[in-house]
Coordinates of C-alpha atoms in Angstrom, one line a residue:
Chain A
X1 CA 15.4 -8.7 0.4
X2 CA 17.8 -8.6 -2.5
X3 CA 15.0 -9.5 -4.9
X4 CA 12.5 -7.2 -3.1
X5 CA 14.9 -4.3 -3.7
X6 CA 15.5 -5.1 -7.4
X7 CA 11.8 -5.7 -7.9
X8 CA 11.1 -2.3 -6.4
X9 CA 10.7 -0.7 -9.9
X10 CA 10.3 2.8 -8.5
X11 CA 13.7 2.5 -7.1
X12 CA 15.6 0.5 -9.7
X13 CA 13.8 2.0 -12.8
X14 CA 14.5 5.5 -11.5
X15 CA 18.3 4.8 -11.3
X16 CA 18.1 3.1 -14.7
X17 CA 16.3 6.1 -16.3
X18 CA 18.7 8.6 -14.7
X19 CA 21.6 6.6 -16.1
X20 CA 20.3 5.6 -19.6
X21 CA 18.7 9.0 -20.3
X22 CA 21.7 11.0 -19.2
X23 CA 24.5 9.3 -21.0
X24 CA 26.3 12.6 -21.4
X25 CA 27.1 12.4 -17.7
X26 CA 28.8 9.0 -18.0
X27 CA 30.6 9.3 -21.4
X28 CA 34.3 8.6 -20.7
X29 CA 33.8 9.1 -17.0
X30 CA 35.1 7.1 -14.0
X31 CA 32.4 6.0 -11.7
X32 CA 32.4 4.7 -8.1
X33 CA 29.4 2.6 -7.0
X34 CA 29.2 2.6 -3.1
X35 CA 27.5 -0.6 -1.8
X36 CA 27.1 -2.2 -5.2
X37 CA 25.2 -5.3 -4.1
X38 CA 24.6 -7.4 -7.3
X39 CA 26.3 -4.7 -9.3
X40 CA 23.2 -3.6 -11.1
X41 CA 23.9 0.2 -11.0
X42 CA 27.5 -0.4 -12.1
X43 CA 26.2 -2.4 -15.1
X44 CA 23.7 0.4 -15.9
X45 CA 26.7 2.9 -15.9
X46 CA 28.9 0.6 -18.0
X47 CA 26.1 0.2 -20.6
X48 CA 25.6 4.0 -20.6
X49 CA 29.2 4.5 -21.7
X50 CA 31.3 5.0 -18.5
X51 CA 35.0 4.6 -19.1
X52 CA 35.4 2.6 -15.9
X53 CA 33.2 1.7 -12.9
X54 CA 34.5 0.6 -9.5
X55 CA 31.8 -1.4 -7.7
X56 CA 32.6 -1.6 -4.0
X57 CA 30.7 -4.2 -1.9
X58 CA 31.7 -5.6 1.5
X59 CA 29.3 -8.5 1.7
X60 CA 29.6 -12.0 0.1
X61 CA 27.5 -10.5 -2.8
X62 CA 30.8 -9.1 -4.1
X63 CA 31.6 -12.6 -5.3
X64 CA 28.3 -12.8 -7.1
X65 CA 28.7 -9.3 -8.6
X66 CA 32.1 -10.4 -10.0
X67 CA 30.4 -13.4 -11.7
X68 CA 27.6 -11.3 -12.9
X69 CA 29.9 -8.7 -14.5
X70 CA 31.8 -11.4 -16.2
X71 CA 28.7 -13.2 -17.4
X72 CA 27.5 -10.0 -19.0
X73 CA 30.8 -9.2 -20.7
X74 CA 31.7 -6.1 -18.8
X75 CA 34.9 -7.3 -17.0
X76 CA 36.9 -4.7 -18.9
X77 CA 34.7 -1.9 -17.7
X78 CA 33.5 -2.9 -14.2
X79 CA 35.9 -3.8 -11.4
X80 CA 34.3 -5.3 -8.3
X81 CA 36.2 -4.6 -5.1
X82 CA 35.2 -6.6 -2.1
X83 CA 35.6 -4.7 1.1
X84 CA 34.5 -1.7 3.2
X85 CA 34.7 1.7 1.4
X86 CA 36.8 2.9 4.4
X87 CA 39.3 0.1 3.9
X88 CA 39.6 -0.6 0.2
X89 CA 42.2 1.0 -2.1
X90 CA 41.1 2.4 -5.4
X91 CA 43.5 2.0 -8.4
X92 CA 42.7 5.6 -9.4
X93 CA 43.3 8.8 -7.5
X94 CA 40.0 10.4 -8.4
X95 CA 36.5 9.5 -9.7
X96 CA 34.1 11.7 -11.7
X97 CA 30.9 10.3 -10.4
X98 CA 29.8 8.6 -7.2
X99 CA 26.6 6.6 -7.4
X100 CA 24.9 4.8 -4.6
X101 CA 21.6 3.5 -3.3
X102 CA 22.4 4.1 0.3
X103 CA 18.9 5.0 1.7
X104 CA 17.3 3.0 4.5
X105 CA 13.9 3.0 6.1
X106 CA 13.0 6.5 7.3
X107 CA 15.9 7.5 5.0
X108 CA 18.4 7.1 7.8
X109 CA 17.9 3.7 9.4
X110 CA 20.8 1.3 8.6
X111 CA 21.9 3.7 5.9
X112 CA 25.2 3.9 4.1
X113 CA 25.3 7.7 3.9
X114 CA 28.5 8.0 5.8
X115 CA 30.3 5.7 3.4
X116 CA 29.1 7.8 0.5
X117 CA 30.3 11.0 2.2
X118 CA 33.6 9.3 3.0
X119 CA 34.1 8.3 -0.6
X120 CA 33.1 11.8 -1.8
X121 CA 35.7 13.5 0.4
X122 CA 38.4 11.0 -0.5
X123 CA 38.0 10.4 -4.2
X124 CA 35.5 12.7 -5.9
X125 CA 37.1 15.2 -8.3
X126 CA 36.3 18.9 -7.9
X127 CA 33.0 19.5 -9.7
X128 CA 32.2 15.8 -9.7
X129 CA 28.7 14.4 -9.5
X130 CA 27.0 12.5 -6.6
X131 CA 23.9 10.5 -7.6
X132 CA 21.5 11.1 -6.1
X133 CA 22.5 14.5 -4.7
X134 CA 19.4 15.5 -2.7
X135 CA 17.4 13.7 -0.1
X136 CA 14.6 15.2 2.0
X137 CA 12.5 14.0 4.9
X138 CA 8.7 14.8 5.2
X139 CA 6.1 14.5 7.9
X140 CA 2.3 14.2 7.9
X141 CA -0.4 13.0 10.3
X142 CA -2.9 10.2 9.9
X143 CA -6.1 8.7 11.3
X144 CA -5.3 5.0 12.0
X145 CA -7.8 3.7 14.6
X146 CA -8.1 0.1 13.2
X147 CA -4.4 -0.6 12.9
X148 CA -3.4 1.1 16.1
X149 CA -6.1 -1.0 17.8
X150 CA -4.7 -4.1 16.2
X151 CA -1.0 -3.5 16.8
X152 CA -0.8 -1.5 20.0
X153 CA -4.1 -1.9 22.0
X154 CA -3.8 -5.7 21.3
X155 CA -1.6 -6.0 24.3
X156 CA -4.4 -4.9 26.7
X157 CA -6.0 -8.3 26.5
X158 CA -4.1 -11.3 25.1
X159 CA -6.2 -14.4 25.5
X160 CA -7.6 -12.9 28.7
X161 CA -4.4 -11.6 30.1
X162 CA -3.1 -8.0 30.6
X163 CA 0.1 -7.5 28.7
X164 CA -0.1 -3.7 28.6
X165 CA 3.5 -3.4 29.7
X166 CA 4.5 -4.5 26.2
X167 CA 2.4 -1.7 24.8
X168 CA 4.8 0.9 26.1
X169 CA 7.6 -0.8 24.3
X170 CA 5.6 -1.3 21.1
X171 CA 4.7 2.3 20.8
X172 CA 8.3 3.3 20.9
X173 CA 9.1 1.2 17.8
X174 CA 8.4 3.1 14.6
X175 CA 6.4 0.8 12.3
X176 CA 7.5 0.5 8.7
X177 CA 4.3 0.0 6.7
X178 CA 2.3 1.2 3.8
X179 CA -0.1 4.0 4.7
X180 CA -3.3 4.6 2.6
X181 CA -3.4 8.2 1.4
X182 CA -7.0 8.5 2.5
X183 CA -5.8 8.3 6.1
X184 CA -3.8 11.6 5.7
X185 CA -5.6 14.3 7.7
X186 CA -3.2 17.2 7.5
X187 CA -0.8 18.8 5.1
X188 CA 2.6 17.2 4.4
X189 CA 5.5 19.2 5.7
X190 CA 9.1 19.2 4.4
X191 CA 11.3 18.6 7.5
X192 CA 14.8 18.6 6.2
X193 CA 16.7 18.5 2.9
X194 CA 20.2 17.1 2.7
X195 CA 22.6 18.0 -0.1
X196 CA 24.7 14.9 -0.5
X197 CA 27.3 16.7 -2.5
X198 CA 28.0 19.2 0.2
X199 CA 26.8 18.0 3.6
X200 CA 28.9 16.8 6.5
X201 CA 28.2 13.5 8.3
X202 CA 27.0 15.4 11.4
X203 CA 24.2 17.0 9.3
X204 CA 22.3 13.7 9.5
X205 CA 21.6 14.6 13.2
X206 CA 19.2 17.5 13.4
X207 CA 16.2 19.0 15.3
X208 CA 13.6 20.6 13.1
X209 CA 10.2 22.3 13.8
X210 CA 7.0 21.3 12.1
X211 CA 3.4 22.5 11.9
X212 CA 0.8 20.1 10.6
X213 CA -2.6 21.8 9.8
X214 CA -5.7 19.7 9.7
X215 CA -7.5 19.6 6.4
X216 CA -10.6 18.0 7.9
X217 CA -12.1 17.2 11.3
X218 CA -10.5 13.9 12.3
X219 CA -8.7 11.8 14.9
X220 CA -4.9 11.6 14.7
X221 CA -3.3 8.4 15.9
X222 CA 0.1 8.7 14.3
X223 CA 2.6 10.9 12.5
X224 CA 4.1 9.5 9.3
X225 CA 7.5 10.2 8.0
X226 CA 8.8 9.5 4.4
X227 CA 11.5 10.7 2.1
X228 CA 12.2 11.8 -1.4
X229 CA 15.4 11.6 -3.3
X230 CA 16.4 13.6 -6.5
X231 CA 19.0 13.7 -9.1
X232 CA 19.4 17.4 -9.9
X233 CA 22.3 17.0 -12.3
X234 CA 20.2 15.2 -14.9
X235 CA 19.1 17.0 -18.1
X236 CA 15.8 17.5 -16.4
X237 CA 15.0 16.9 -12.7
X238 CA 14.5 13.2 -11.9
X239 CA 13.8 11.4 -8.6
X240 CA 11.2 9.6 -6.7
X241 CA 9.1 9.9 -3.5
X242 CA 8.4 7.2 -0.9
X243 CA 5.3 9.2 0.3
X244 CA 1.8 7.7 0.8
X245 CA 0.6 9.6 -2.3
X246 CA 3.2 8.0 -4.6
X247 CA 3.6 4.5 -6.0
X248 CA 4.6 2.1 -3.2
X249 CA 8.3 1.2 -2.7
X250 CA 10.0 -1.3 -0.5
X251 CA 10.7 1.6 1.9
X252 CA 7.0 2.0 2.5
X253 CA 6.4 4.8 5.1
X254 CA 7.5 5.1 8.8
X255 CA 4.6 5.3 11.3
X256 CA 5.1 6.9 14.7
X257 CA 2.2 6.1 17.0
X258 CA 1.1 8.8 19.5
X259 CA 0.3 7.9 23.1
X260 CA -2.7 10.2 22.8
X261 CA -5.5 10.1 20.3
X262 CA -5.7 13.7 19.1
X263 CA -9.2 15.1 18.2
X264 CA -8.4 17.7 15.7
X265 CA -10.7 20.2 13.8
X266 CA -10.1 21.5 10.3
X267 CA -7.6 24.4 10.4
X268 CA -6.2 23.5 13.8
X269 CA -2.5 22.6 13.9
X270 CA -0.2 20.1 15.6
X271 CA 3.0 22.0 16.3
X272 CA 6.2 20.6 17.5
X273 CA 9.7 19.5 16.7
X274 CA 11.5 16.3 15.7
X275 CA 15.0 15.5 16.7
X276 CA 16.8 12.7 14.7
X277 CA 20.2 11.3 15.5
X278 CA 22.0 8.0 15.1
X279 CA 22.0 5.9 18.3
X280 CA 25.3 6.5 20.2
X281 CA 25.9 2.8 20.9
X282 CA 24.7 1.4 17.6
X283 CA 25.1 4.2 14.9
X284 CA 23.0 2.2 12.4
X285 CA 20.0 2.6 14.7
X286 CA 18.1 5.8 14.8
X287 CA 16.8 7.7 17.9
X288 CA 13.8 10.0 17.3
X289 CA 12.4 12.5 19.8
X290 CA 9.1 14.0 19.0
X291 CA 7.6 17.0 20.8
X292 CA 4.1 18.0 19.9
X293 CA 1.2 19.9 21.1
X294 CA -2.3 20.6 20.0
X295 CA -4.4 23.5 21.5
X296 CA -7.7 22.8 19.9
X297 CA -11.4 23.2 20.6
X298 CA -11.9 19.6 21.7
X299 CA -8.4 18.5 22.6
X300 CA -5.4 19.9 24.4
X301 CA -2.3 17.9 24.6
X302 CA 1.4 18.6 25.0
X303 CA 3.8 15.7 25.1
X304 CA 7.3 14.4 24.4
X305 CA 7.8 10.9 22.9
X306 CA 10.9 8.9 22.3
X307 CA 11.3 6.3 19.5
X308 CA 14.0 3.9 18.6
X309 CA 14.4 2.3 15.2
X310 CA 16.5 -0.9 15.6
Chain B
X1 CA 7.2 -11.6 15.4
X2 CA 6.0 -11.9 19.0
X3 CA 2.6 -10.6 18.0
X4 CA 2.5 -12.8 14.9
X5 CA 3.1 -15.8 17.1
X6 CA 0.4 -14.9 19.6
X7 CA -2.0 -14.0 16.9
X8 CA -1.4 -17.4 15.3
X9 CA -4.6 -18.7 16.8
X10 CA -4.1 -22.3 15.5
X11 CA -0.9 -22.3 17.6
X12 CA -2.0 -20.4 20.7
X13 CA -5.6 -21.6 20.9
X14 CA -4.5 -25.2 20.6
X15 CA -2.2 -24.8 23.6
X16 CA -5.0 -22.9 25.4
X17 CA -7.5 -25.7 24.7
X18 CA -5.1 -28.4 25.7
X19 CA -4.5 -26.7 29.0
X20 CA -8.0 -25.5 29.8
X21 CA -9.8 -28.6 28.7
X22 CA -7.4 -31.0 30.5
X23 CA -7.3 -29.4 34.0
X24 CA -6.9 -32.9 35.5
X25 CA -3.3 -32.9 34.1
X26 CA -2.4 -29.7 35.9
X27 CA -4.2 -29.9 39.2
X28 CA -1.6 -29.6 42.0
X29 CA 1.2 -30.2 39.5
X30 CA 4.6 -28.4 39.1
X31 CA 5.1 -27.2 35.5
X32 CA 8.2 -26.1 33.6
X33 CA 7.7 -23.8 30.6
X34 CA 10.8 -23.9 28.3
X35 CA 11.3 -20.7 26.3
X36 CA 8.4 -18.9 27.9
X37 CA 8.4 -15.7 25.9
X38 CA 5.6 -13.4 27.2
X39 CA 4.7 -16.2 29.7
X40 CA 1.4 -16.9 28.0
X41 CA 1.6 -20.7 28.3
X42 CA 2.6 -20.4 32.0
X43 CA -0.4 -18.2 32.7
X44 CA -2.7 -20.7 30.9
X45 CA -1.2 -23.4 33.2
X46 CA -1.6 -21.3 36.4
X47 CA -5.2 -20.5 35.5
X48 CA -5.8 -24.2 34.9
X49 CA -4.8 -25.0 38.5
X50 CA -1.1 -25.8 38.4
X51 CA 0.5 -25.7 41.9
X52 CA 3.5 -23.9 40.5
X53 CA 4.9 -22.9 37.1
X54 CA 8.6 -22.1 36.4
X55 CA 8.8 -20.0 33.2
X56 CA 12.3 -20.0 31.8
X57 CA 13.2 -17.4 29.2
X58 CA 16.7 -16.3 28.2
X59 CA 15.8 -13.1 26.2
X60 CA 14.9 -9.7 27.5
X61 CA 11.3 -10.8 27.3
X62 CA 11.8 -12.5 30.7
X63 CA 11.6 -9.0 32.3
X64 CA 8.3 -8.4 30.5
X65 CA 7.0 -11.8 31.5
X66 CA 7.7 -10.9 35.1
X67 CA 5.7 -7.7 34.8
X68 CA 2.9 -9.6 33.0
X69 CA 2.7 -12.3 35.7
X70 CA 2.5 -9.6 38.4
X71 CA 0.0 -7.5 36.5
X72 CA -2.3 -10.5 36.2
X73 CA -2.0 -11.5 39.9
X74 CA -0.1 -14.8 39.4
X75 CA 3.2 -13.9 41.2
X76 CA 2.5 -16.6 43.8
X77 CA 2.1 -19.3 41.2
X78 CA 4.4 -18.4 38.3
X79 CA 8.1 -17.8 38.8
X80 CA 9.9 -16.3 35.8
X81 CA 13.6 -17.4 35.6
X82 CA 15.8 -15.4 33.2
X83 CA 18.5 -17.5 31.7
X84 CA 19.3 -20.5 29.5
X85 CA 17.7 -23.7 30.4
X86 CA 21.1 -25.3 30.4
X87 CA 22.4 -22.7 32.9
X88 CA 19.6 -21.9 35.3
X89 CA 18.9 -23.5 38.6
X90 CA 15.4 -24.7 39.5
X91 CA 14.2 -24.3 43.1
X92 CA 12.7 -27.8 42.9
X93 CA 14.3 -31.2 42.2
X94 CA 11.6 -32.5 39.8
X95 CA 8.7 -31.2 37.7
X96 CA 5.6 -33.1 36.7
X97 CA 5.0 -31.4 33.3
X98 CA 7.2 -29.8 30.7
X99 CA 5.4 -27.5 28.3
X100 CA 7.1 -25.7 25.4
X101 CA 6.4 -24.2 22.1
X102 CA 9.8 -25.1 20.7
X103 CA 9.0 -25.7 17.0
X104 CA 10.7 -23.7 14.2
X105 CA 10.0 -23.4 10.5
X106 CA 10.3 -26.9 8.9
X107 CA 9.9 -28.1 12.5
X108 CA 13.6 -28.0 13.1
X109 CA 14.9 -24.6 11.9
X110 CA 16.1 -22.5 14.9
X111 CA 14.2 -24.8 17.2
X112 CA 14.5 -25.2 21.0
X113 CA 14.0 -29.0 21.0
X114 CA 17.4 -29.7 22.6
X115 CA 16.5 -27.4 25.5
X116 CA 13.3 -29.3 26.0
X117 CA 15.1 -32.7 25.9
X118 CA 17.8 -31.3 28.3
X119 CA 15.1 -30.2 30.7
X120 CA 13.2 -33.5 30.4
X121 CA 16.3 -35.5 31.3
X122 CA 17.3 -33.3 34.2
X123 CA 14.0 -32.4 35.8
X124 CA 11.0 -34.5 34.6
X125 CA 9.7 -36.9 37.2
X126 CA 9.3 -40.6 36.1
X127 CA 6.0 -40.8 34.3
X128 CA 5.9 -37.0 33.8
X129 CA 4.2 -35.4 30.8
X130 CA 5.8 -33.5 27.9
X131 CA 3.5 -31.1 26.0
X132 CA 3.4 -31.6 23.1
X133 CA 4.8 -35.1 23.0
X134 CA 4.6 -36.0 19.3
X135 CA 5.9 -34.1 16.3
X136 CA 6.0 -35.4 12.7
X137 CA 7.4 -34.2 9.4
X138 CA 5.5 -34.7 6.2
X139 CA 6.3 -34.3 2.5
X140 CA 4.3 -33.7 -0.7
X141 CA 4.9 -32.3 -4.2
X142 CA 3.4 -29.3 -5.9
X143 CA 3.0 -27.6 -9.3
X144 CA 4.3 -24.1 -8.8
X145 CA 5.2 -22.7 -12.3
X146 CA 4.3 -19.0 -11.6
X147 CA 6.0 -18.6 -8.3
X148 CA 9.1 -20.5 -9.4
X149 CA 9.3 -18.3 -12.5
X150 CA 8.9 -15.2 -10.2
X151 CA 11.4 -16.2 -7.5
X152 CA 14.0 -18.4 -9.3
X153 CA 13.9 -17.7 -13.0
X154 CA 13.8 -14.0 -12.3
X155 CA 17.6 -14.0 -12.1
X156 CA 17.9 -15.0 -15.7
X157 CA 17.1 -11.5 -16.9
X158 CA 17.3 -8.6 -14.4
X159 CA 16.7 -5.3 -16.2
X160 CA 18.5 -6.8 -19.2
X161 CA 21.4 -8.5 -17.3
X162 CA 22.1 -12.1 -16.7
X163 CA 22.3 -12.8 -13.0
X164 CA 21.7 -16.6 -13.3
X165 CA 24.6 -17.3 -10.9
X166 CA 22.4 -16.1 -8.1
X167 CA 19.8 -18.6 -9.2
X168 CA 22.0 -21.5 -8.1
X169 CA 22.1 -20.0 -4.6
X170 CA 18.4 -19.1 -4.6
X171 CA 17.4 -22.7 -5.3
X172 CA 19.4 -23.9 -2.3
X173 CA 17.4 -21.8 0.1
X174 CA 14.1 -23.4 1.2
X175 CA 11.3 -20.9 0.9
X176 CA 9.0 -20.5 3.9
X177 CA 5.6 -19.7 2.3
X178 CA 2.0 -20.6 2.1
X179 CA 1.1 -23.2 -0.5
X180 CA -2.3 -23.4 -2.0
X181 CA -3.7 -26.9 -1.5
X182 CA -4.8 -27.0 -5.2
X183 CA -1.1 -27.0 -6.1
X184 CA -0.7 -30.4 -4.5
X185 CA -0.3 -33.1 -7.2
X186 CA 0.7 -36.2 -5.2
X187 CA -0.1 -37.9 -1.9
X188 CA 1.3 -36.5 1.3
X189 CA 3.8 -38.8 3.0
X190 CA 4.7 -39.0 6.7
X191 CA 8.5 -38.9 6.8
X192 CA 9.3 -39.1 10.4
X193 CA 7.6 -39.0 13.8
X194 CA 9.5 -37.9 16.9
X195 CA 8.4 -38.9 20.4
X196 CA 9.5 -35.9 22.5
X197 CA 9.0 -37.8 25.7
X198 CA 11.5 -40.5 24.7
X199 CA 13.8 -39.4 21.9
X200 CA 17.5 -38.5 22.1
X201 CA 18.9 -35.2 20.7
X202 CA 20.6 -37.2 17.9
X203 CA 17.2 -38.4 16.7
X204 CA 16.6 -35.0 15.1
X205 CA 19.2 -36.0 12.5
X206 CA 17.8 -38.7 10.1
X207 CA 17.6 -40.0 6.6
X208 CA 14.2 -41.3 5.5
X209 CA 12.9 -42.7 2.2
X210 CA 9.8 -41.4 0.5
X211 CA 7.5 -42.2 -2.3
X212 CA 5.2 -39.6 -3.7
X213 CA 2.5 -40.9 -6.1
X214 CA 0.9 -38.5 -8.6
X215 CA -2.8 -38.1 -8.2
X216 CA -3.1 -36.4 -11.6
X217 CA -1.1 -35.5 -14.7
X218 CA 0.9 -32.5 -13.8
X219 CA 4.3 -30.7 -13.6
X220 CA 6.2 -30.8 -10.4
X221 CA 8.3 -27.8 -9.5
X222 CA 8.9 -28.3 -5.8
X223 CA 8.6 -30.6 -2.8
X224 CA 6.8 -29.2 0.2
X225 CA 7.5 -30.1 3.8
X226 CA 5.4 -29.4 6.8
X227 CA 4.8 -30.7 10.3
X228 CA 2.1 -31.7 12.8
X229 CA 2.3 -31.7 16.6
X230 CA 0.1 -33.6 19.0
X231 CA -0.7 -33.8 22.6
X232 CA -1.5 -37.5 23.2
X233 CA -1.8 -37.3 27.0
X234 CA -5.0 -35.2 26.8
X235 CA -8.4 -36.7 27.5
X236 CA -8.8 -37.0 23.8
X237 CA -6.1 -36.5 21.1
X238 CA -5.4 -32.8 20.4
X239 CA -2.9 -31.1 18.2
X240 CA -2.6 -29.2 14.9
X241 CA -1.1 -29.5 11.5
X242 CA 0.8 -26.9 9.6
X243 CA 0.1 -28.6 6.2
X244 CA -1.3 -26.8 3.2
X245 CA -4.8 -28.4 3.7
X246 CA -5.0 -27.0 7.2
X247 CA -5.7 -23.5 8.5
X248 CA -2.7 -21.3 7.9
X249 CA -0.2 -20.8 10.7
X250 CA 2.8 -18.5 11.1
X251 CA 5.0 -21.6 10.2
X252 CA 3.4 -21.7 6.7
X253 CA 5.1 -24.5 4.7
X254 CA 8.6 -25.1 3.5
X255 CA 9.1 -25.2 -0.2
X256 CA 12.1 -27.0 -1.7
X257 CA 12.4 -26.1 -5.4
X258 CA 13.7 -28.7 -7.8
X259 CA 16.4 -28.0 -10.4
X260 CA 14.3 -29.9 -12.9
X261 CA 10.7 -29.5 -13.8
X262 CA 9.2 -33.0 -13.5
X263 CA 6.5 -34.1 -16.0
X264 CA 4.5 -36.6 -14.1
X265 CA 1.6 -38.8 -15.1
X266 CA -1.1 -40.0 -12.7
X267 CA 0.1 -43.1 -10.8
X268 CA 3.8 -42.4 -11.4
X269 CA 6.0 -41.9 -8.4
X270 CA 8.8 -39.7 -7.3
X271 CA 10.9 -41.9 -5.1
X272 CA 13.9 -40.9 -3.0
X273 CA 15.2 -40.0 0.4
X274 CA 15.6 -36.9 2.5
X275 CA 18.5 -36.5 5.0
X276 CA 18.0 -33.8 7.6
X277 CA 20.6 -32.6 10.1
X278 CA 21.6 -29.5 12.0
X279 CA 24.4 -27.7 10.4
X280 CA 27.8 -28.6 12.0
X281 CA 29.0 -25.0 12.3
X282 CA 25.7 -23.4 13.2
X283 CA 23.5 -26.0 14.9
X284 CA 20.4 -23.7 14.6
X285 CA 20.7 -23.9 10.8
X286 CA 19.4 -27.0 9.0
X287 CA 21.1 -28.9 6.2
X288 CA 18.8 -31.0 3.9
X289 CA 19.9 -33.4 1.3
X290 CA 17.3 -34.6 -1.2
X291 CA 17.7 -37.6 -3.5
X292 CA 14.9 -38.2 -6.0
X293 CA 14.2 -39.9 -9.2
X294 CA 11.3 -40.2 -11.5
X295 CA 11.1 -42.9 -14.2
X296 CA 8.1 -41.9 -16.1
X297 CA 6.6 -42.1 -19.5
X298 CA 7.5 -38.5 -20.4
X299 CA 10.3 -37.7 -18.0
X300 CA 13.3 -39.5 -16.5
X301 CA 15.4 -37.8 -13.9
X302 CA 17.6 -38.7 -11.1
X303 CA 19.3 -36.1 -9.0
X304 CA 20.7 -35.1 -5.6
X305 CA 20.1 -31.6 -4.3
X306 CA 21.4 -29.8 -1.2
X307 CA 19.5 -27.1 0.7
X308 CA 20.5 -24.9 3.6
X309 CA 18.0 -23.2 6.0
X310 CA 19.8 -20.2 7.6

């Protein structure tokens, strides 16, 4: 997983470009890296001229990060602190920049956003910079007959036995997978934008409306969610998308299968709302409620579905 | 994972064939299924004419298995018991057959063998049958320059930084992956056979010698372990292999990278020993110690390496 994330060049190269191409942001600045992992982002910042970087990592990777910082001759610039952001003490009162790669699948699954917001409120100087500072969630709809058959309908007949009770559970589990852009049958709609430099933790729970208009006659088997992040404080806007029309990342997309197969005609719309919230018992899990209806020529459906990412 | 296991047709079809083609074993017999999961093996046994099947499963899948048994009309033959094999009570004193799919990666990683042996000693009637009753571990050696470069040497230069300290850790982690049979450069050696109907739990810890003779001039980057299981109580011998020359299974093979690249000539041998034992702290993890030496024309090496599967 560690290697998969580093080898995700859309992810790692974007951070590298943001840092190396905007050295003016880092010159003589104090940086806090939240969830530093191997320390790669901290090293990028150090190389870009940061005065000092505090790399906070709570897992055993912190020990590796220390060794790595030393091996690369940055011990005087990068300080690795092993611990939770909510528990560690920083040797400085304020930092100028908070950098983090906190995003999870579906943006919010097992994310570290709350740690970033905690660090922002505690240590970020007035007018300080959060990298990235914008994250947005998008939704579209796809035709996916083959895969739904393979993953969901499979349970109808397993070596001659009916296991359809597992199907109900399977459909509630969002599937993280790569969607072919040719499967997209509607527009892509922006659901929600979060401003990491200003938002409150509670803003990661929301209910938003959507309207997906068919761009061709097709069947709809699933809605697909994905996210973009951007760094608006760069010299020019930088960022990346994890959408099905962009280069693949390790986040892939998140597929929400529908109980119904919708038969949709060009110009008709699936309208509804999506409610997203951390699970109350396990806040790293995400609960999703989807309301949708289609009043079309060939298909009328109105339904509520619940999903759990865990 | 559940679906991946069921869709592993080498695995599931072998069990199905063993059961359906050997109905004489099951006719009027009482069967115990250890770690039943969805209950698929229990249903096979019921359909083959077993008098009664007790399906023991400790996870939440037990509830699903109950529903599945009912949906398929076998409630009068299959009884699902939710709990650990070491803690449940069986309504009968003895069973005639114990069936289980207990094997993990590298045969022994996160395996349920001890539960099978516990059940055997407690409930299996004298002369009863364990399915499968034989499992054996094999070893061979491969050329794997590209993948080792990609997975291990990667850490030497990560976006311009030296992370080679992670390499030491990475090499200690056996890699579960599919090996191309063309990579095999030596013979395949049987390391150890376990007789599930007779062995003691302690027999899953062992030290065994090996001698791998090169079948061509090549470089050796890794040793590869895999297992076979067999059902010797069938009308004719049945079973399957998870080796690189057999059809792929979800168990794949287990790759142990060597610190050295061995330069071996046809007819030369890598000799050594492999010690396998459950980890003392976490008995579901496996510790492997590999001693090997090559005294060849172009390469002399003698080394001990430790691996941890966790």
